[in-house]
Amino acid sequence: MAHRVKVSISGGSIEKVAADGIIVNLFEGVRVPGGATGAVDEALGGLLSDAIAMGELKGTLYETRVYPTFGRIPAKRVVVVGLGPSKEFNLLRAERASAAAVRAGARAGLRTLATIVHGAGIGGLDPQKAFAATVRGIYKGLYRFDAYRSGKEERQVEMVEVVERNEEKRELYRHIWPETQAIAEAVAKVRDWVNTPPRDMTPETLEAIARNLAETYGFSLEVIRGEELLERGMEALYGVGKGSQYAPRLIRLSYRGGEGKGLLALVGKGVTFDSGGLSLKTAQGMETMKMDMAGAAAVLGAAQAVGELKPKVSVEFLVAAVENLPGSRSQKPGDIVRVQGGKTVEILNTDAEGRLILADAVAYARSFGASHIVDVATLTGAAVVALGQEASLLLGNDEELLSAVEKAHEAQGERIWRMPSWPEYREYFKSSVADIRNTGKGGAGAIVGGLIIGTFAEDRPWAHIDVAGTVFREEETPYSAPGATGGTTASLVQLVLDWAKGR
Ligand code: BES
Ligand code: MN
Ligand code: ZN
């Protein structure tokens, strides 16, 4: 499970803090460090500038160095993290540098750390945003998933103090602290959920998580399960689950924080394992398909943070939970299903299942009166082809909602990139036997997948976030453990908070 670290804000100068390690930073190409790093360098008798002069310390992006201080300052070690070229510096890099630094501290066996805020001084970032990024980096960097390891990892950072000598800035930091922490904890939880093996993360588990959130935060919970889906006209969601021993289900958590402001629905793709169904994936193609519920996890994580922060706005959290497996009962290419509301879909590829389950979930959101709908899904490999792992892919039918989603990502240092949704693309998924088909014919796979879902939002403001490239990373990076990233959770929370303020 996510390891718990205690993070706090304190005053004073970093070079005077007694901790196992203090964290400072360095831009690439700087010969004599200034600011807090300069103060530490001076207190250490020029140790850092000597290391720079030797070419031992360069400040390249996410490079980390841990030096002993030999009693010259109260801290036993100094951790220096590279920020890369100052021209390329931004919030995302501040967060990742913070993560890389605490990871280096953890590797070195340091238990208590103190850090400066990365980017608030020479970096030129907005201090409050830089602080939030630094804190996100601390939590994200120290995250590990070891619930399934038999050995116990001893090297754990227990405490990180964020040191700021300026009282006004500390006040700004304290102001944003509650949401920063609620978001960080939600992100860690989401990573646990997504990392959990598919044997232990089934549609039943997603329901149990939602039930637990409902009990903890007083949300109302509705679950439409198994055959009940058919009675409610949701053949598309039902159909995807036919090959699984676990009943598919539509899970709905309702938060009521303010009336008369519209009703925002966040809808997550919760495919707890995607084998492709009868249109079976390759062995390699399904190695990471436990992550196909990451959209659902982000929505549930957002629900947790909203439960903690109680913004004055009403939100629906919907999860379409299902396992996509082949079997004698599985749906088949050529099948036609009816989506809630009556439209029919011809299934040509059972591996294009996300759009099917989200069709029912989005249609349902519209039918109960959601005024705005945002779906989050690991929908297409094509989104990864388009943007790699650097950004989520966005499209939709409403400028205001789309820019709100973009703004929320910007604020949380997450990247998202908008694609067009020209009406001509609708030709790509016309069927000869049903209203539409579930796969496209002419490329633009990520757009087509999204627009199929959007068909069921009809004229309701809707946005679609394809997170296939951003929620999971197989390799370890300097700033993160391998596996789930918790991506998009923070931006969803931000969207809700902005929504509450702006309305
Ligand atoms: N869950 C996958 C998409 C995916 C692929 C997510 C790789 C993360 C990494 C989705 O259900 C899928 O299989 N999509 C197909 C659609 C195709 C059959 C039209 C795809 O992208 O190949
Ligand atoms: Mn699939
Ligand atoms: Zn899928």
XYZ file of C-alpha atoms and ligand atoms in Angstrom:
527
model
C 0.000 0.000 0.000
C 0.948 3.595 -0.403
C 3.525 4.432 2.194
C 2.618 7.337 4.435
C 4.951 10.264 4.768
C 4.373 13.247 7.008
C 4.792 16.522 5.159
C 4.870 19.902 6.918
C 5.656 23.562 6.280
C 8.268 25.319 8.385
C 10.171 28.583 8.601
C 13.867 29.418 8.800
C 16.766 28.766 6.473
C 17.347 25.364 4.944
C 21.056 25.282 5.838
C 20.132 25.485 9.525
C 17.654 22.604 9.547
C 18.609 19.478 11.446
C 17.412 16.582 9.310
C 18.995 13.470 7.827
C 19.068 15.334 4.545
C 18.275 18.731 3.079
C 17.233 19.099 -0.538
C 18.385 21.935 -2.764
C 18.499 22.280 -6.538
C 20.634 23.455 -9.402
C 19.942 24.669 -12.921
C 22.136 23.238 -15.633
C 25.152 25.367 -16.475
C 25.176 27.364 -13.235
C 28.756 27.690 -11.942
C 28.104 29.437 -8.639
C 24.719 28.635 -7.146
C 22.546 31.415 -5.711
C 19.453 31.479 -3.504
C 18.986 28.679 -0.988
C 21.426 26.414 -2.840
C 23.989 29.214 -2.633
C 23.412 29.599 1.101
C 23.991 25.874 1.595
C 27.082 26.013 -0.600
C 28.502 28.820 1.529
C 27.717 27.061 4.781
C 29.538 24.037 3.387
C 32.576 26.116 2.503
C 31.969 25.978 -1.229
C 31.572 22.205 -1.447
C 28.856 22.464 -4.078
C 30.640 24.965 -6.299
C 33.752 22.784 -6.038
C 31.717 19.792 -7.175
C 30.423 21.887 -10.079
C 33.932 23.047 -10.994
C 35.091 19.412 -11.020
C 32.277 18.501 -13.392
C 30.915 16.179 -10.702
C 27.673 18.124 -10.354
C 26.005 19.450 -13.480
C 22.393 20.259 -12.749
C 21.122 18.182 -15.656
C 17.449 17.371 -15.442
C 16.601 15.011 -12.530
C 20.272 14.256 -11.868
C 20.672 13.719 -8.126
C 23.726 13.822 -5.881
C 23.903 13.080 -2.187
C 26.873 14.588 -0.313
C 27.897 14.175 3.322
C 28.180 17.460 5.213
C 30.857 16.391 7.766
C 29.307 18.418 10.579
C 29.506 21.780 8.837
C 25.737 22.165 8.972
C 23.176 20.427 11.219
C 21.904 18.176 8.394
C 23.939 15.023 7.775
C 23.555 15.028 4.005
C 22.709 17.439 1.253
C 20.754 16.223 -1.735
C 21.140 18.265 -4.911
C 18.677 17.761 -7.750
C 19.219 19.042 -11.271
C 16.506 21.232 -12.774
C 17.874 21.125 -16.327
C 18.114 24.220 -18.534
C 16.341 27.188 -16.938
C 14.684 28.030 -20.279
C 12.774 24.729 -20.287
C 11.780 24.812 -16.633
C 8.114 24.563 -15.701
C 5.713 23.252 -13.031
C 5.871 19.691 -14.283
C 9.651 19.710 -13.975
C 9.469 21.260 -10.507
C 7.220 18.404 -9.415
C 9.402 15.726 -10.970
C 12.601 17.254 -9.613
C 11.042 17.223 -6.164
C 10.111 13.568 -6.671
C 13.574 12.653 -7.946
C 15.180 14.367 -4.946
C 13.119 12.578 -2.301
C 13.695 9.286 -4.107
C 17.429 9.887 -3.971
C 17.070 10.631 -0.256
C 15.105 7.429 0.266
C 17.713 5.392 -1.646
C 20.418 6.845 0.564
C 18.508 5.650 3.632
C 17.568 9.128 4.891
C 14.494 9.136 7.118
C 13.890 12.835 7.639
C 14.236 15.362 4.878
C 13.840 19.093 4.477
C 13.364 20.665 1.079
C 13.156 24.068 -0.466
C 10.275 24.847 -2.834
C 11.550 24.133 -6.331
C 11.115 26.993 -8.758
C 9.696 29.627 -6.407
C 12.896 31.701 -6.379
C 15.209 31.805 -9.371
C 12.895 29.446 -11.260
C 10.354 32.232 -11.615
C 7.263 30.116 -11.044
C 4.260 31.307 -9.096
C 5.267 30.493 -5.471
C 1.984 28.862 -4.507
C 1.937 26.662 -7.613
C 5.603 25.819 -7.133
C 4.873 24.802 -3.558
C 1.981 22.573 -4.613
C 4.193 21.011 -7.300
C 6.964 20.378 -4.773
C 4.507 18.688 -2.419
C 2.998 16.577 -5.190
C 6.528 15.522 -6.060
C 7.231 14.482 -2.472
C 4.182 12.235 -2.314
C 4.554 10.887 -5.831
C 8.273 10.291 -5.517
C 7.987 8.351 -2.288
C 5.126 6.225 -3.548
C 5.859 2.519 -3.734
C 3.634 -0.434 -4.353
C 4.844 -3.243 -2.149
C 1.593 -4.805 -0.955
C 2.524 -7.961 -2.841
C 6.148 -8.244 -1.780
C 7.128 -10.675 0.935
C 10.185 -8.732 2.097
C 9.800 -5.450 3.906
C 11.655 -2.450 2.545
C 13.384 -0.710 5.438
C 14.454 2.450 3.702
C 11.521 4.777 4.082
C 11.364 8.518 4.370
C 9.124 9.342 7.305
C 9.057 13.117 7.319
C 9.602 15.914 4.867
C 9.638 19.540 5.956
C 9.083 22.158 3.291
C 11.214 25.079 4.408
C 10.327 28.638 3.511
C 11.919 31.615 5.209
C 9.420 34.185 3.900
C 6.333 34.397 6.115
C 4.056 35.727 3.359
C 4.918 32.803 1.150
C 4.359 30.383 4.024
C 0.900 31.880 4.393
C 0.230 31.269 0.694
C 1.409 27.701 1.109
C -0.790 27.072 4.141
C -3.720 28.374 2.181
C -3.376 25.761 -0.546
C -2.261 22.981 1.800
C -5.627 21.205 2.396
C -6.349 20.661 -1.295
C -2.744 19.828 -2.090
C -2.751 17.106 0.531
C -6.210 15.744 -0.266
C -5.208 15.480 -3.909
C -1.852 13.857 -3.136
C -3.519 11.237 -0.987
C -6.156 10.545 -3.605
C -3.445 10.112 -6.237
C -1.589 7.598 -4.066
C -4.813 5.665 -3.534
C -5.516 5.633 -7.253
C -2.041 4.248 -7.893
C -2.676 1.442 -5.424
C -5.958 0.583 -7.131
C -4.459 0.580 -10.615
C -1.395 -1.407 -9.530
C -3.527 -4.068 -7.843
C -3.457 -7.333 -9.836
C -6.628 -8.063 -11.812
C -7.317 -11.112 -9.648
C -7.895 -8.765 -6.712
C -9.286 -5.800 -8.652
C -12.544 -6.937 -10.214
C -15.844 -5.160 -10.879
C -16.814 -6.320 -7.373
C -13.765 -4.599 -5.925
C -14.609 -1.344 -7.694
C -18.086 -1.544 -6.182
C -16.595 -2.183 -2.736
C -14.329 0.871 -3.116
C -17.316 3.025 -4.076
C -19.340 1.650 -1.174
C -16.551 2.486 1.196
C -16.337 6.049 -0.171
C -20.110 6.402 0.175
C -19.949 5.349 3.822
C -16.954 7.522 4.627
C -18.167 10.711 2.970
C -21.940 10.361 2.938
C -22.337 10.077 -0.844
C -25.400 8.266 -2.047
C -24.622 5.096 -3.942
C -26.480 3.389 -6.732
C -25.268 0.181 -8.351
C -26.952 -1.324 -11.405
C -25.626 -4.843 -11.627
C -25.794 -7.845 -13.982
C -29.250 -8.562 -15.400
C -30.552 -5.283 -13.990
C -28.518 -3.582 -16.683
C -30.682 -5.315 -19.293
C -33.871 -4.219 -17.531
C -32.545 -0.645 -17.678
C -31.712 -0.972 -21.365
C -27.934 -1.077 -20.976
C -27.049 -3.906 -23.306
C -23.693 -2.449 -24.274
C -22.250 -2.506 -20.772
C -23.875 -5.855 -20.098
C -22.548 -7.340 -23.325
C -18.897 -6.579 -22.627
C -19.144 -8.431 -19.320
C -20.717 -11.603 -20.696
C -17.488 -13.626 -20.770
C -16.620 -12.894 -17.142
C -17.572 -14.638 -13.910
C -18.056 -11.178 -12.381
C -21.267 -9.327 -13.172
C -20.653 -6.002 -14.935
C -22.032 -2.987 -13.132
C -22.706 0.712 -13.368
C -21.664 2.417 -10.152
C -22.901 5.890 -9.274
C -21.780 8.015 -6.351
C -23.682 11.272 -5.901
C -22.197 14.235 -4.061
C -24.465 17.165 -3.322
C -22.551 20.289 -2.340
C -24.533 23.012 -4.025
C -27.789 23.243 -5.900
C -28.542 25.369 -8.943
C -25.012 25.251 -10.319
C -25.488 22.505 -12.831
C -24.636 18.885 -12.275
C -21.222 17.702 -13.378
C -20.832 13.985 -14.149
C -17.377 12.393 -14.145
C -17.505 9.032 -15.875
C -14.675 6.482 -15.690
C -13.817 3.433 -17.762
C -13.484 0.558 -15.328
C -12.347 -2.456 -17.355
C -10.597 -4.395 -14.608
C -8.905 -6.558 -17.185
C -8.977 -6.142 -20.944
C -8.012 -9.322 -22.785
C -9.750 -7.953 -25.863
C -12.523 -10.541 -25.553
C -12.963 -12.803 -28.577
C -11.030 -10.238 -30.605
C -8.191 -11.363 -28.386
C -5.161 -9.179 -27.796
C -1.646 -10.540 -28.234
C 0.107 -11.867 -25.134
C 2.222 -8.746 -25.023
C -0.777 -6.526 -25.693
C -2.480 -7.659 -22.496
C 0.508 -7.564 -20.160
C -0.501 -4.195 -18.757
C -4.253 -4.470 -19.184
C -4.928 -4.443 -15.464
C -4.570 -0.686 -15.965
C -7.717 -0.510 -18.069
C -9.674 0.652 -15.023
C -7.453 3.702 -14.514
C -10.187 6.084 -15.707
C -12.539 4.626 -13.102
C -9.810 4.827 -10.482
C -9.220 8.504 -11.281
C -12.939 9.203 -10.913
C -13.103 7.345 -7.586
C -9.951 9.105 -6.400
C -11.527 12.429 -7.318
C -14.592 11.391 -5.309
C -12.362 10.783 -2.300
C -10.736 14.211 -2.542
C -14.111 15.887 -3.099
C -15.422 14.054 -0.038
C -12.515 15.472 1.957
C -12.714 19.019 0.625
C -16.495 19.398 0.309
C -16.644 22.054 -2.429
C -19.946 23.861 -2.980
C -21.045 22.137 -6.139
C -22.847 18.907 -7.028
C -21.023 16.092 -8.760
C -21.890 12.611 -9.966
C -19.115 10.025 -10.067
C -19.898 7.184 -12.447
C -17.927 4.040 -13.058
C -18.671 1.439 -15.698
C -17.090 -1.677 -14.172
C -16.556 -4.818 -16.194
C -14.038 -7.500 -17.098
C -13.498 -8.191 -20.818
C -12.798 -11.893 -21.350
C -13.354 -14.461 -24.093
C -15.548 -17.477 -23.381
C -18.506 -19.428 -24.632
C -20.866 -16.716 -23.425
C -18.853 -13.737 -24.710
C -20.321 -11.326 -27.182
C -19.127 -11.756 -30.738
C -18.030 -9.627 -33.635
C -21.228 -9.082 -35.612
C -23.406 -8.727 -32.534
C -25.624 -5.667 -32.244
C -26.480 -4.152 -28.869
C -28.894 -1.454 -27.790
C -27.497 1.359 -25.658
C -29.553 3.008 -22.898
C -31.887 5.388 -24.740
C -32.315 3.145 -27.778
C -29.442 3.686 -30.215
C -27.893 0.519 -31.606
C -24.222 -0.371 -32.034
C -22.758 -3.055 -34.267
C -19.775 -4.705 -32.616
C -16.996 -5.481 -35.070
C -14.185 -5.771 -32.582
C -14.815 -6.887 -29.013
C -11.553 -5.181 -28.037
C -13.150 -1.789 -28.673
C -15.089 -2.321 -25.434
C -14.414 0.942 -23.603
C -16.650 2.984 -25.888
C -19.419 0.401 -25.441
C -19.492 0.539 -21.669
C -19.059 4.312 -21.648
C -21.890 4.676 -24.153
C -24.292 3.289 -21.560
C -22.724 5.236 -18.701
C -22.811 8.553 -20.590
C -26.356 7.931 -21.839
C -27.367 7.207 -18.264
C -25.711 10.398 -16.982
C -27.646 12.375 -19.549
C -30.887 10.623 -18.689
C -30.703 11.446 -14.976
C -29.963 15.099 -15.727
C -26.216 15.640 -15.682
C -25.669 19.103 -17.170
C -22.012 18.482 -18.116
C -20.293 15.169 -18.744
C -16.573 14.352 -18.653
C -15.451 10.815 -19.410
C -12.004 9.464 -18.578
C -10.777 6.326 -20.266
C -7.772 4.281 -21.298
C -9.625 4.153 -24.567
C -7.200 3.721 -27.435
C -3.705 2.675 -28.379
C -4.095 5.400 -31.005
C -3.910 8.060 -28.278
C -0.489 6.655 -27.371
C 0.523 6.683 -31.037
C -0.486 10.347 -31.252
C 0.995 11.729 -28.035
C 3.130 9.004 -26.479
C 3.269 9.124 -22.717
C 3.541 12.901 -22.515
C -0.079 13.962 -22.589
C -3.666 12.812 -22.303
C -5.831 13.350 -25.353
C -8.865 15.609 -25.199
C -11.891 16.154 -27.360
C -15.503 17.117 -26.909
C -18.391 19.247 -28.078
C -18.283 22.332 -25.850
C -15.601 25.020 -25.869
C -16.278 26.164 -22.318
C -16.059 22.693 -20.824
C -12.986 21.818 -22.894
C -11.122 24.891 -21.742
C -12.142 24.223 -18.146
C -10.603 20.752 -18.468
C -7.435 22.213 -19.994
C -7.181 24.862 -17.303
C -7.518 22.252 -14.581
C -4.693 20.199 -16.100
C -2.511 23.283 -16.417
C -3.025 24.103 -12.747
C -2.032 20.610 -11.658
C 0.981 20.340 -13.962
C -0.622 17.583 -16.040
C -0.447 17.652 -19.822
C -3.441 17.318 -22.119
C -3.745 17.985 -25.837
C -6.895 18.751 -27.757
C -7.930 16.929 -30.936
C -10.580 18.058 -33.417
C -14.058 16.578 -33.485
C -15.188 17.614 -36.957
C -18.570 16.214 -38.022
C -16.914 14.448 -40.980
C -15.437 11.919 -38.553
C -18.935 10.605 -37.909
C -18.815 8.993 -41.340
C -16.003 6.821 -40.026
C -18.298 4.859 -37.730
C -21.442 4.475 -39.760
C -22.772 0.926 -39.800
C -24.585 -0.851 -42.611
C -26.865 -2.691 -40.168
C -27.075 -0.611 -36.968
C -27.046 3.085 -36.023
C -23.274 3.076 -35.576
C -20.409 0.582 -35.359
C -17.854 0.294 -32.594
C -14.722 0.658 -34.726
C -13.732 3.226 -37.322
C -12.766 2.764 -40.934
C -10.419 5.580 -41.856
C -7.806 6.152 -39.177
C -8.037 8.810 -36.438
C -8.629 5.981 -33.972
C -8.504 8.100 -30.826
C -10.932 10.668 -32.246
C -13.339 8.050 -33.546
C -13.301 6.185 -30.226
C -14.063 9.399 -28.399
C -16.774 10.515 -30.787
C -18.550 7.181 -30.475
C -18.889 7.907 -26.762
C -19.911 11.507 -27.504
C -22.786 10.243 -29.639
C -24.517 9.355 -26.379
C -23.997 12.731 -24.754
C -26.044 14.112 -27.663
C -26.198 17.902 -27.261
C -25.122 17.910 -23.602
C -21.737 19.603 -23.006
C -19.264 16.729 -22.977
C -15.516 16.221 -22.869
C -13.539 13.036 -23.352
C -10.103 12.393 -21.866
C -8.155 9.476 -23.312
C -5.565 8.599 -20.699
C -4.133 5.467 -22.347
C -0.646 7.026 -22.483
C -0.533 8.805 -19.136
C -1.786 6.513 -16.391
C 0.766 3.735 -16.467
C 4.474 3.523 -17.108
C 6.206 0.182 -17.203
C 9.713 1.453 -16.536
C 10.969 3.180 -13.439
C 11.982 6.830 -13.945
C 14.150 9.069 -11.732
C 10.930 10.584 -10.383
C 8.646 7.594 -10.110
C 8.280 3.937 -9.244
C 7.118 1.879 -12.219
C 3.428 1.169 -12.794
C 0.429 3.391 -12.155
C 0.988 7.153 -12.188
C -2.349 8.256 -10.725
C -2.625 10.570 -13.729
C -5.668 12.819 -14.256
C -6.965 12.374 -10.699
C -5.564 15.745 -9.638
C -6.971 17.495 -12.687
C -10.434 16.088 -12.081
C -10.374 17.382 -8.521
C -9.135 20.742 -9.786
C -11.961 20.831 -12.328
C -14.502 20.295 -9.558
C -12.885 22.946 -7.314
C -12.808 25.459 -10.193
C -16.401 24.558 -10.963
C -17.418 25.308 -7.396
C -15.648 28.675 -7.455
C -16.805 29.761 -10.885
C -20.483 29.091 -10.396
N -7.789 -0.679 -23.364
C -7.503 -0.602 -24.748
C -6.686 0.621 -25.141
C -5.285 0.698 -24.609
C -4.224 0.238 -25.352
C -5.018 1.320 -23.409
C -2.942 0.346 -24.884
C -3.715 1.442 -22.943
C -2.688 0.958 -23.684
C -8.794 -0.530 -25.538
O -9.869 -1.203 -25.006
C -8.528 -1.147 -26.879
O -8.267 -2.314 -26.910
N -8.609 -0.344 -27.932
C -8.376 -0.816 -29.229
C -9.458 -0.270 -30.126
C -9.468 -0.853 -31.500
C -9.835 -2.307 -31.446
C -10.454 -0.085 -32.336
C -7.006 -0.313 -29.664
O -6.638 0.801 -29.321
O -6.297 -1.066 -30.328
Mn -9.910 -3.231 -25.542
Zn -9.855 -1.440 -22.976
